[in-house]
Amino acid sequence: MATLPILQHEEKIIETVNQNHVVVIIGETGSGKSTQLSQILHRHGYSNSGKIAVTQPRRVAAVSVARRVSQELGVHLGEEVGYAIRFEDRTSHNTHIKYLTDGVLLRESLADPELNDYSVIILDEAHERSLNTDILMGLMKRLVKVRSSDFKVLITSATLDGNKVSKFFTDCPVLTIPGKLYPVEILYSKERPSSYLESSLKTALDIHARQPEGDILIFMTGQDDIEKLVSKLEDKVRALEEGSCMDAIILPLHGSLPPELQVRVFSPPPPNCRRIIVATNIAETSLTVDGVVYVIDSGYVKQRQYNPSAGMYSLDVVQISKVQANQRAGRAGRTRPGKCYRLYPSRVYDVELLDATVPEIQRSSLAGCVLYLKSLDLPDIDILKFDFLDPPSSESLQDALKQLYLIDAIDGNGAITSIGRKMAELPLEPSLSRTLMEANNYGCISEALSVAAMLSAETALLSAPGRSKTERKRKNPVTNLPDGSGLGDHIQLLQIYECWDQTDYDIGWCKDNGLQVRGMLFVRDVRKQLSQIMQKIAKGPLDIRANGKGEEFRKGYRNLRKALCTGYANQLAERKMHHNGYRILGFQAQVVQVHPSSVLKADELGKFPDYVVYHELIATPRPYMRNVCSVEMRWVVPIINKLKTLDVYKLSGGVEHVEEETERNLPDLPKKDAEVAASSDDRESRIQAARERFLARKGKK
Ligand code: ADP
Ligand code: MG
């Protein structure tokens, strides 16, 4: 323990922190920043006047590091040392050291903008440049001015450009902890492999057969690839001749790994056994596994990328940056000299890889971020001029304002509305928050809560750990899950939850239906938490029983779908006249499809509903709407009218464009306006068709 580099600089750190409000600490990954810094400050009395907060961009890192620190201090997790992540708070009144995601700290600052609970805030893993950490940096800059001198901010990072951050914080000191890194030999592939999965497999087996002991760490892009590679490795290792080489255990490591499997990665291997760890970029800097000597670097990472003009996310496998490549290589030299096998030629590294990763703020939808900043209500903060380390593009800020306007979170002048203020209190994306607010008006809050909770846990729901989708299907050939009554996926999610509620939360029922038990229990817990927040916002008791109402009420789920339509006004699609492709309202013309996994039903003519809202629009690489729900045209019309009168300049709180009031020719939204106009003919004929259907029905009666 005493050898961790950061502990050798304890005095220097304390001295610098004593004399400064803000200190940047740069130290090699594994030098002890995440686990030791909080303890050092605690030892020197910094937790006497408040808690020490350490933020992490990743949930799993917050949990894992907190667990480690509680072990080192010999205390129960959740007591002196605890953690808080979205929907899970494991702290108590005597918690001194609190690990939390950057998102949770942002949320806490809504309730207490000065964060008076904390004497020290450590923004850890700042090099990840997560959106939330970037916002926090801006807030901290303000907070150190507002709060008294005993408030300290530390910013730690493995690779961050320290000078840039130091400048941002008016030239605060930068402490660099010299790392103890052994030389790492870099071996490049001659060519880029046709399959990096196969190439990783082969390289790993070669190392295992020929190289001396030492664990292997393989960087893959995501859970799917990891699971595939793990199972291939297991087969191959099992097939190796007995006694031909040492034993090997294969371990996956990624963000959605259940806790009990995560722990395995950190427990030491049995003697004469090599570990092969197959990880996402989570093992790049957030989590350090000891014993790694060989690194296999695919050169790729999975990255979410938002395109503000299309309103669409894409989840792309992209090349890593040079910084990431060096981080990955560095993992091989922590305990002794190591080797890094780059599955790409050196020219790719030299010529193609970007120097640094693009910060998340420049590739995310900013609706949540802007709503948050607007609701802070700080007189000295102006969103569009907010002090960011790297500012987002004005296009994505305007996109965020437009979205918030459509869901009534801000008014036509860009000022936050009372609805917007309430929305910000919910730890959900803006569309779901808005849906909950509206559902409360329509008497279907309990249904909306179930939907929101199910969507918040959705990824964890249907995938049993360590099992591929095909295997799961084989295991559970028939399930009796409800089908959403043809109305769509939100309704199905609601029905699933209600069925489960009627079994009195029977675990066997989940298993019988191929639902992950842990996921469903999580949903129940999330639902409870959301209910509590909603009761607080509504300032009174609500009817939140999951099965509180009769059949009649449920028919057609009209109220719920209406609430969803208001909530997802920024995620609304109109079907093309002659086929089942949809066009997103308010965004660039692009035809998108309903995801094949959707339970949305077509009518007897094979047509999907005219209008749907969707939870997520993602290019994979074809653009699909995931989780869709059918809505009615009469609910959509007011939203279309709103789109027509939208003035993005006014929303920005900027100059008013009086002269353009009549001639709607906004340079930022030319396509959209043309689109609205072009499709109004469509809409006319739809209205006509609906009228005729209505008259026909009336005639029959
Ligand atoms: P940094 O944040 O500087 O990257 P950490 O504080 O996360 O470093 O880790 C410091 C050292 O503590 C690691 O090198 C590792 O040896 C050890 N360590 C951290 N977390 C765990 C854990 N969960 N189990 C075992 N060892 C750990
Ligand atoms: Mg760390």
PDB file of N, CA, C and O in Angstrom, residues 437-496:
ATOM      1  N   MET A 437     -45.306  14.993 -15.380  1.00  0.00           N
ATOM      2  CA  MET A 437     -46.056  16.180 -14.981  1.00  0.00           C
ATOM      3  C   MET A 437     -47.451  16.163 -15.617  1.00  0.00           C
ATOM      4  O   MET A 437     -48.445  16.455 -14.976  1.00  0.00           O
ATOM      5  N   GLU A 438     -47.472  15.825 -16.906  1.00  0.00           N
ATOM      6  CA  GLU A 438     -48.732  15.852 -17.633  1.00  0.00           C
ATOM      7  C   GLU A 438     -49.656  14.726 -17.158  1.00  0.00           C
ATOM      8  O   GLU A 438     -50.859  14.926 -17.021  1.00  0.00           O
ATOM      9  N   ALA A 439     -49.084  13.567 -16.909  1.00  0.00           N
ATOM     10  CA  ALA A 439     -49.874  12.430 -16.456  1.00  0.00           C
ATOM     11  C   ALA A 439     -50.592  12.768 -15.158  1.00  0.00           C
ATOM     12  O   ALA A 439     -51.720  12.330 -14.908  1.00  0.00           O
ATOM     13  N   ASN A 440     -49.939  13.571 -14.368  1.00  0.00           N
ATOM     14  CA  ASN A 440     -50.542  13.971 -13.103  1.00  0.00           C
ATOM     15  C   ASN A 440     -51.829  14.760 -13.361  1.00  0.00           C
ATOM     16  O   ASN A 440     -52.803  14.636 -12.633  1.00  0.00           O
ATOM     17  N   ASN A 441     -51.844  15.555 -14.420  1.00  0.00           N
ATOM     18  CA  ASN A 441     -53.051  16.306 -14.772  1.00  0.00           C
ATOM     19  C   ASN A 441     -54.144  15.408 -15.325  1.00  0.00           C
ATOM     20  O   ASN A 441     -55.319  15.728 -15.226  1.00  0.00           O
ATOM     21  N   TYR A 442     -53.752  14.302 -15.957  1.00  0.00           N
ATOM     22  CA  TYR A 442     -54.741  13.436 -16.598  1.00  0.00           C
ATOM     23  C   TYR A 442     -55.140  12.251 -15.739  1.00  0.00           C
ATOM     24  O   TYR A 442     -55.754  11.309 -16.227  1.00  0.00           O
ATOM     25  N   GLY A 443     -54.714  12.247 -14.490  1.00  0.00           N
ATOM     26  CA  GLY A 443     -55.122  11.162 -13.597  1.00  0.00           C
ATOM     27  C   GLY A 443     -54.503   9.819 -13.920  1.00  0.00           C
ATOM     28  O   GLY A 443     -55.069   8.776 -13.610  1.00  0.00           O
ATOM     29  N   CYS A 444     -53.348   9.815 -14.574  1.00  0.00           N
ATOM     30  CA  CYS A 444     -52.729   8.516 -14.857  1.00  0.00           C
ATOM     31  C   CYS A 444     -51.270   8.514 -14.401  1.00  0.00           C
ATOM     32  O   CYS A 444     -50.413   7.926 -15.045  1.00  0.00           O
ATOM     33  N   ILE A 445     -51.030   9.167 -13.284  1.00  0.00           N
ATOM     34  CA  ILE A 445     -49.658   9.261 -12.789  1.00  0.00           C
ATOM     35  C   ILE A 445     -49.085   7.889 -12.448  1.00  0.00           C
ATOM     36  O   ILE A 445     -47.908   7.606 -12.684  1.00  0.00           O
ATOM     37  N   SER A 446     -49.928   7.001 -11.925  1.00  0.00           N
ATOM     38  CA  SER A 446     -49.390   5.693 -11.532  1.00  0.00           C
ATOM     39  C   SER A 446     -48.887   4.937 -12.767  1.00  0.00           C
ATOM     40  O   SER A 446     -47.819   4.320 -12.736  1.00  0.00           O
ATOM     41  N   GLU A 447     -49.641   5.015 -13.870  1.00  0.00           N
ATOM     42  CA  GLU A 447     -49.209   4.348 -15.092  1.00  0.00           C
ATOM     43  C   GLU A 447     -47.912   4.971 -15.608  1.00  0.00           C
ATOM     44  O   GLU A 447     -46.980   4.267 -15.992  1.00  0.00           O
ATOM     45  N   ALA A 448     -47.874   6.293 -15.619  1.00  0.00           N
ATOM     46  CA  ALA A 448     -46.689   6.978 -16.137  1.00  0.00           C
ATOM     47  C   ALA A 448     -45.452   6.662 -15.295  1.00  0.00           C
ATOM     48  O   ALA A 448     -44.350   6.513 -15.819  1.00  0.00           O
ATOM     49  N   LEU A 449     -45.659   6.533 -13.984  1.00  0.00           N
ATOM     50  CA  LEU A 449     -44.528   6.187 -13.121  1.00  0.00           C
ATOM     51  C   LEU A 449     -43.969   4.815 -13.487  1.00  0.00           C
ATOM     52  O   LEU A 449     -42.753   4.621 -13.536  1.00  0.00           O
ATOM     53  N   SER A 450     -44.863   3.884 -13.752  1.00  0.00           N
ATOM     54  CA  SER A 450     -44.402   2.541 -14.109  1.00  0.00           C
ATOM     55  C   SER A 450     -43.608   2.579 -15.408  1.00  0.00           C
ATOM     56  O   SER A 450     -42.563   1.946 -15.532  1.00  0.00           O
ATOM     57  N   VAL A 451     -44.117   3.347 -16.379  1.00  0.00           N
ATOM     58  CA  VAL A 451     -43.426   3.431 -17.665  1.00  0.00           C
ATOM     59  C   VAL A 451     -42.046   4.066 -17.484  1.00  0.00           C
ATOM     60  O   VAL A 451     -41.033   3.554 -17.967  1.00  0.00           O
ATOM     61  N   ALA A 452     -42.016   5.168 -16.760  1.00  0.00           N
ATOM     62  CA  ALA A 452     -40.738   5.868 -16.573  1.00  0.00           C
ATOM     63  C   ALA A 452     -39.730   4.967 -15.866  1.00  0.00           C
ATOM     64  O   ALA A 452     -38.557   4.908 -16.236  1.00  0.00           O
ATOM     65  N   ALA A 453     -40.194   4.229 -14.864  1.00  0.00           N
ATOM     66  CA  ALA A 453     -39.291   3.351 -14.127  1.00  0.00           C
ATOM     67  C   ALA A 453     -38.794   2.221 -15.021  1.00  0.00           C
ATOM     68  O   ALA A 453     -37.609   1.878 -15.024  1.00  0.00           O
ATOM     69  N   MET A 454     -39.702   1.660 -15.812  1.00  0.00           N
ATOM     70  CA  MET A 454     -39.300   0.569 -16.706  1.00  0.00           C
ATOM     71  C   MET A 454     -38.272   1.075 -17.717  1.00  0.00           C
ATOM     72  O   MET A 454     -37.285   0.403 -18.005  1.00  0.00           O
ATOM     73  N   LEU A 455     -38.502   2.271 -18.254  1.00  0.00           N
ATOM     74  CA  LEU A 455     -37.567   2.796 -19.254  1.00  0.00           C
ATOM     75  C   LEU A 455     -36.209   3.122 -18.641  1.00  0.00           C
ATOM     76  O   LEU A 455     -35.183   3.017 -19.291  1.00  0.00           O
ATOM     77  N   SER A 456     -36.209   3.506 -17.371  1.00  0.00           N
ATOM     78  CA  SER A 456     -34.938   3.863 -16.734  1.00  0.00           C
ATOM     79  C   SER A 456     -34.071   2.640 -16.503  1.00  0.00           C
ATOM     80  O   SER A 456     -32.885   2.759 -16.246  1.00  0.00           O
ATOM     81  N   ALA A 457     -34.663   1.478 -16.532  1.00  0.00           N
ATOM     82  CA  ALA A 457     -33.893   0.270 -16.250  1.00  0.00           C
ATOM     83  C   ALA A 457     -33.871  -0.654 -17.437  1.00  0.00           C
ATOM     84  O   ALA A 457     -33.389  -1.764 -17.358  1.00  0.00           O
ATOM     85  N   GLU A 458     -34.404  -0.175 -18.538  1.00  0.00           N
ATOM     86  CA  GLU A 458     -34.718  -1.072 -19.640  1.00  0.00           C
ATOM     87  C   GLU A 458     -33.554  -1.959 -20.068  1.00  0.00           C
ATOM     88  O   GLU A 458     -33.730  -3.146 -20.293  1.00  0.00           O
ATOM     89  N   THR A 459     -32.364  -1.393 -20.171  1.00  0.00           N
ATOM     90  CA  THR A 459     -31.255  -2.202 -20.662  1.00  0.00           C
ATOM     91  C   THR A 459     -30.988  -3.398 -19.760  1.00  0.00           C
ATOM     92  O   THR A 459     -30.591  -4.450 -20.220  1.00  0.00           O
ATOM     93  N   ALA A 460     -31.225  -3.199 -18.465  1.00  0.00           N
ATOM     94  CA  ALA A 460     -30.932  -4.276 -17.520  1.00  0.00           C
ATOM     95  C   ALA A 460     -32.035  -5.328 -17.510  1.00  0.00           C
ATOM     96  O   ALA A 460     -31.869  -6.411 -16.981  1.00  0.00           O
ATOM     97  N   LEU A 461     -33.169  -4.993 -18.128  1.00  0.00           N
ATOM     98  CA  LEU A 461     -34.336  -5.837 -17.942  1.00  0.00           C
ATOM     99  C   LEU A 461     -34.292  -7.179 -18.638  1.00  0.00           C
ATOM    100  O   LEU A 461     -34.497  -8.216 -18.055  1.00  0.00           O
ATOM    101  N   LEU A 462     -34.052  -7.085 -19.925  1.00  0.00           N
ATOM    102  CA  LEU A 462     -34.279  -8.274 -20.722  1.00  0.00           C
ATOM    103  C   LEU A 462     -33.022  -9.097 -20.931  1.00  0.00           C
ATOM    104  O   LEU A 462     -33.073 -10.172 -21.489  1.00  0.00           O
ATOM    105  N   SER A 463     -31.894  -8.611 -20.474  1.00  0.00           N
ATOM    106  CA  SER A 463     -30.689  -9.379 -20.706  1.00  0.00           C
ATOM    107  C   SER A 463     -30.200 -10.026 -19.425  1.00  0.00           C
ATOM    108  O   SER A 463     -29.674  -9.379 -18.539  1.00  0.00           O
ATOM    109  N   ALA A 464     -30.399 -11.304 -19.340  1.00  0.00           N
ATOM    110  CA  ALA A 464     -29.871 -12.034 -18.198  1.00  0.00           C
ATOM    111  C   ALA A 464     -28.349 -11.986 -18.276  1.00  0.00           C
ATOM    112  O   ALA A 464     -27.790 -12.036 -19.369  1.00  0.00           O
ATOM    113  N   PRO A 465     -27.656 -11.864 -17.140  1.00  0.00           N
ATOM    114  CA  PRO A 465     -26.215 -11.661 -17.187  1.00  0.00           C
ATOM    115  C   PRO A 465     -25.488 -12.841 -17.819  1.00  0.00           C
ATOM    116  O   PRO A 465     -25.835 -13.990 -17.586  1.00  0.00           O
ATOM    117  N   GLY A 466     -24.512 -12.521 -18.631  1.00  0.00           N
ATOM    118  CA  GLY A 466     -23.645 -13.555 -19.173  1.00  0.00           C
ATOM    119  C   GLY A 466     -24.319 -14.477 -20.177  1.00  0.00           C
ATOM    120  O   GLY A 466     -23.760 -15.477 -20.561  1.00  0.00           O
ATOM    121  N   ARG A 467     -25.526 -14.142 -20.587  1.00  0.00           N
ATOM    122  CA  ARG A 467     -26.194 -14.991 -21.560  1.00  0.00           C
ATOM    123  C   ARG A 467     -26.428 -14.194 -22.838  1.00  0.00           C
ATOM    124  O   ARG A 467     -26.842 -13.066 -22.802  1.00  0.00           O
ATOM    125  N   SER A 468     -26.175 -14.832 -23.925  1.00  0.00           N
ATOM    126  CA  SER A 468     -26.449 -14.151 -25.182  1.00  0.00           C
ATOM    127  C   SER A 468     -27.944 -14.214 -25.446  1.00  0.00           C
ATOM    128  O   SER A 468     -28.663 -15.000 -24.845  1.00  0.00           O
ATOM    129  N   LYS A 469     -28.388 -13.365 -26.372  1.00  0.00           N
ATOM    130  CA  LYS A 469     -29.824 -13.291 -26.636  1.00  0.00           C
ATOM    131  C   LYS A 469     -30.366 -14.634 -27.133  1.00  0.00           C
ATOM    132  O   LYS A 469     -31.424 -15.066 -26.736  1.00  0.00           O
ATOM    133  N   THR A 470     -29.568 -15.288 -27.999  1.00  0.00           N
ATOM    134  CA  THR A 470     -30.052 -16.552 -28.552  1.00  0.00           C
ATOM    135  C   THR A 470     -30.190 -17.596 -27.456  1.00  0.00           C
ATOM    136  O   THR A 470     -31.156 -18.342 -27.403  1.00  0.00           O
ATOM    137  N   GLU A 471     -29.220 -17.609 -26.572  1.00  0.00           N
ATOM    138  CA  GLU A 471     -29.263 -18.588 -25.496  1.00  0.00           C
ATOM    139  C   GLU A 471     -30.494 -18.380 -24.622  1.00  0.00           C
ATOM    140  O   GLU A 471     -31.140 -19.326 -24.190  1.00  0.00           O
ATOM    141  N   ARG A 472     -30.818 -17.088 -24.431  1.00  0.00           N
ATOM    142  CA  ARG A 472     -31.959 -16.795 -23.588  1.00  0.00           C
ATOM    143  C   ARG A 472     -33.240 -17.281 -24.258  1.00  0.00           C
ATOM    144  O   ARG A 472     -34.118 -17.821 -23.634  1.00  0.00           O
ATOM    145  N   LYS A 473     -33.282 -17.076 -25.558  1.00  0.00           N
ATOM    146  CA  LYS A 473     -34.482 -17.502 -26.274  1.00  0.00           C
ATOM    147  C   LYS A 473     -34.668 -19.014 -26.145  1.00  0.00           C
ATOM    148  O   LYS A 473     -35.751 -19.506 -25.962  1.00  0.00           O
ATOM    149  N   ARG A 474     -33.521 -19.713 -26.237  1.00  0.00           N
ATOM    150  CA  ARG A 474     -33.606 -21.153 -26.132  1.00  0.00           C
ATOM    151  C   ARG A 474     -34.121 -21.556 -24.756  1.00  0.00           C
ATOM    152  O   ARG A 474     -34.903 -22.468 -24.597  1.00  0.00           O
ATOM    153  N   LYS A 475     -33.622 -20.838 -23.758  1.00  0.00           N
ATOM    154  CA  LYS A 475     -34.006 -21.193 -22.395  1.00  0.00           C
ATOM    155  C   LYS A 475     -35.463 -20.871 -22.107  1.00  0.00           C
ATOM    156  O   LYS A 475     -36.117 -21.536 -21.339  1.00  0.00           O
ATOM    157  N   ASN A 476     -35.934 -19.779 -22.693  1.00  0.00           N
ATOM    158  CA  ASN A 476     -37.300 -19.363 -22.445  1.00  0.00           C
ATOM    159  C   ASN A 476     -38.054 -19.300 -23.759  1.00  0.00           C
ATOM    160  O   ASN A 476     -38.308 -18.240 -24.303  1.00  0.00           O
ATOM    161  N   PRO A 477     -38.384 -20.448 -24.307  1.00  0.00           N
ATOM    162  CA  PRO A 477     -38.993 -20.422 -25.632  1.00  0.00           C
ATOM    163  C   PRO A 477     -40.333 -19.695 -25.645  1.00  0.00           C
ATOM    164  O   PRO A 477     -40.633 -18.977 -26.560  1.00  0.00           O
ATOM    165  N   VAL A 478     -41.129 -19.900 -24.622  1.00  0.00           N
ATOM    166  CA  VAL A 478     -42.432 -19.251 -24.616  1.00  0.00           C
ATOM    167  C   VAL A 478     -42.543 -18.342 -23.400  1.00  0.00           C
ATOM    168  O   VAL A 478     -42.264 -18.753 -22.287  1.00  0.00           O
ATOM    169  N   THR A 479     -42.915 -17.102 -23.613  1.00  0.00           N
ATOM    170  CA  THR A 479     -43.239 -16.268 -22.468  1.00  0.00           C
ATOM    171  C   THR A 479     -44.648 -15.752 -22.688  1.00  0.00           C
ATOM    172  O   THR A 479     -45.146 -15.714 -23.800  1.00  0.00           O
ATOM    173  N   ASN A 480     -45.251 -15.379 -21.583  1.00  0.00           N
ATOM    174  CA  ASN A 480     -46.616 -14.885 -21.700  1.00  0.00           C
ATOM    175  C   ASN A 480     -46.673 -13.392 -21.454  1.00  0.00           C
ATOM    176  O   ASN A 480     -47.603 -12.875 -20.857  1.00  0.00           O
ATOM    177  N   LEU A 481     -45.630 -12.698 -21.889  1.00  0.00           N
ATOM    178  CA  LEU A 481     -45.609 -11.267 -21.650  1.00  0.00           C
ATOM    179  C   LEU A 481     -46.691 -10.588 -22.475  1.00  0.00           C
ATOM    180  O   LEU A 481     -46.978 -10.989 -23.595  1.00  0.00           O
ATOM    181  N   PRO A 482     -47.302  -9.545 -21.922  1.00  0.00           N
ATOM    182  CA  PRO A 482     -48.318  -8.800 -22.664  1.00  0.00           C
ATOM    183  C   PRO A 482     -47.702  -8.124 -23.895  1.00  0.00           C
ATOM    184  O   PRO A 482     -46.490  -7.964 -23.989  1.00  0.00           O
ATOM    185  N   ASP A 483     -48.568  -7.722 -24.831  1.00  0.00           N
ATOM    186  CA  ASP A 483     -48.052  -7.255 -26.117  1.00  0.00           C
ATOM    187  C   ASP A 483     -48.266  -5.766 -26.362  1.00  0.00           C
ATOM    188  O   ASP A 483     -48.159  -5.289 -27.481  1.00  0.00           O
ATOM    189  N   GLY A 484     -48.614  -5.024 -25.313  1.00  0.00           N
ATOM    190  CA  GLY A 484     -48.802  -3.587 -25.505  1.00  0.00           C
ATOM    191  C   GLY A 484     -50.103  -3.245 -26.198  1.00  0.00           C
ATOM    192  O   GLY A 484     -50.295  -2.117 -26.644  1.00  0.00           O
ATOM    193  N   SER A 485     -51.011  -4.216 -26.307  1.00  0.00           N
ATOM    194  CA  SER A 485     -52.307  -4.021 -26.963  1.00  0.00           C
ATOM    195  C   SER A 485     -52.161  -3.407 -28.349  1.00  0.00           C
ATOM    196  O   SER A 485     -53.048  -2.703 -28.832  1.00  0.00           O
ATOM    197  N   GLY A 486     -51.006  -3.624 -28.979  1.00  0.00           N
ATOM    198  CA  GLY A 486     -50.774  -3.095 -30.314  1.00  0.00           C
ATOM    199  C   GLY A 486     -50.438  -1.617 -30.325  1.00  0.00           C
ATOM    200  O   GLY A 486     -50.092  -1.056 -31.351  1.00  0.00           O
ATOM    201  N   LEU A 487     -50.515  -0.969 -29.141  1.00  0.00           N
ATOM    202  CA  LEU A 487     -50.342   0.481 -29.101  1.00  0.00           C
ATOM    203  C   LEU A 487     -48.887   0.895 -29.000  1.00  0.00           C
ATOM    204  O   LEU A 487     -48.552   2.061 -29.180  1.00  0.00           O
ATOM    205  N   GLY A 488     -48.032  -0.053 -28.658  1.00  0.00           N
ATOM    206  CA  GLY A 488     -46.622   0.285 -28.632  1.00  0.00           C
ATOM    207  C   GLY A 488     -45.907  -0.181 -27.388  1.00  0.00           C
ATOM    208  O   GLY A 488     -46.476  -0.823 -26.501  1.00  0.00           O
ATOM    209  N   ASP A 489     -44.636   0.183 -27.355  1.00  0.00           N
ATOM    210  CA  ASP A 489     -43.744  -0.395 -26.361  1.00  0.00           C
ATOM    211  C   ASP A 489     -43.922   0.181 -24.957  1.00  0.00           C
ATOM    212  O   ASP A 489     -43.758  -0.521 -23.967  1.00  0.00           O
ATOM    213  N   HIS A 490     -44.261   1.466 -24.895  1.00  0.00           N
ATOM    214  CA  HIS A 490     -44.498   2.047 -23.574  1.00  0.00           C
ATOM    215  C   HIS A 490     -45.633   1.308 -22.873  1.00  0.00           C
ATOM    216  O   HIS A 490     -45.567   1.027 -21.674  1.00  0.00           O
ATOM    217  N   ILE A 491     -46.659   1.008 -23.678  1.00  0.00           N
ATOM    218  CA  ILE A 491     -47.820   0.333 -23.096  1.00  0.00           C
ATOM    219  C   ILE A 491     -47.432  -1.086 -22.680  1.00  0.00           C
ATOM    220  O   ILE A 491     -47.842  -1.573 -21.625  1.00  0.00           O
ATOM    221  N   GLN A 492     -46.602  -1.728 -23.489  1.00  0.00           N
ATOM    222  CA  GLN A 492     -46.161  -3.067 -23.100  1.00  0.00           C
ATOM    223  C   GLN A 492     -45.377  -3.025 -21.785  1.00  0.00           C
ATOM    224  O   GLN A 492     -45.588  -3.838 -20.891  1.00  0.00           O
ATOM    225  N   LEU A 493     -44.486  -2.046 -21.685  1.00  0.00           N
ATOM    226  CA  LEU A 493     -43.696  -1.944 -20.455  1.00  0.00           C
ATOM    227  C   LEU A 493     -44.618  -1.768 -19.254  1.00  0.00           C
ATOM    228  O   LEU A 493     -44.425  -2.369 -18.198  1.00  0.00           O
ATOM    229  N   LEU A 494     -45.636  -0.929 -19.432  1.00  0.00           N
ATOM    230  CA  LEU A 494     -46.600  -0.722 -18.354  1.00  0.00           C
ATOM    231  C   LEU A 494     -47.308  -2.033 -18.003  1.00  0.00           C
ATOM    232  O   LEU A 494     -47.424  -2.406 -16.838  1.00  0.00           O
ATOM    233  N   GLN A 495     -47.742  -2.735 -19.033  1.00  0.00           N
ATOM    234  CA  GLN A 495     -48.477  -3.979 -18.778  1.00  0.00           C
ATOM    235  C   GLN A 495     -47.601  -5.014 -18.082  1.00  0.00           C
ATOM    236  O   GLN A 495     -48.061  -5.735 -17.194  1.00  0.00           O
ATOM    237  N   ILE A 496     -46.339  -5.066 -18.485  1.00  0.00           N
ATOM    238  CA  ILE A 496     -45.431  -6.008 -17.822  1.00  0.00           C
ATOM    239  C   ILE A 496     -45.344  -5.679 -16.339  1.00  0.00           C
ATOM    240  O   ILE A 496     -45.473  -6.539 -15.471  1.00  0.00           O
TER     241      ILE A 496
END
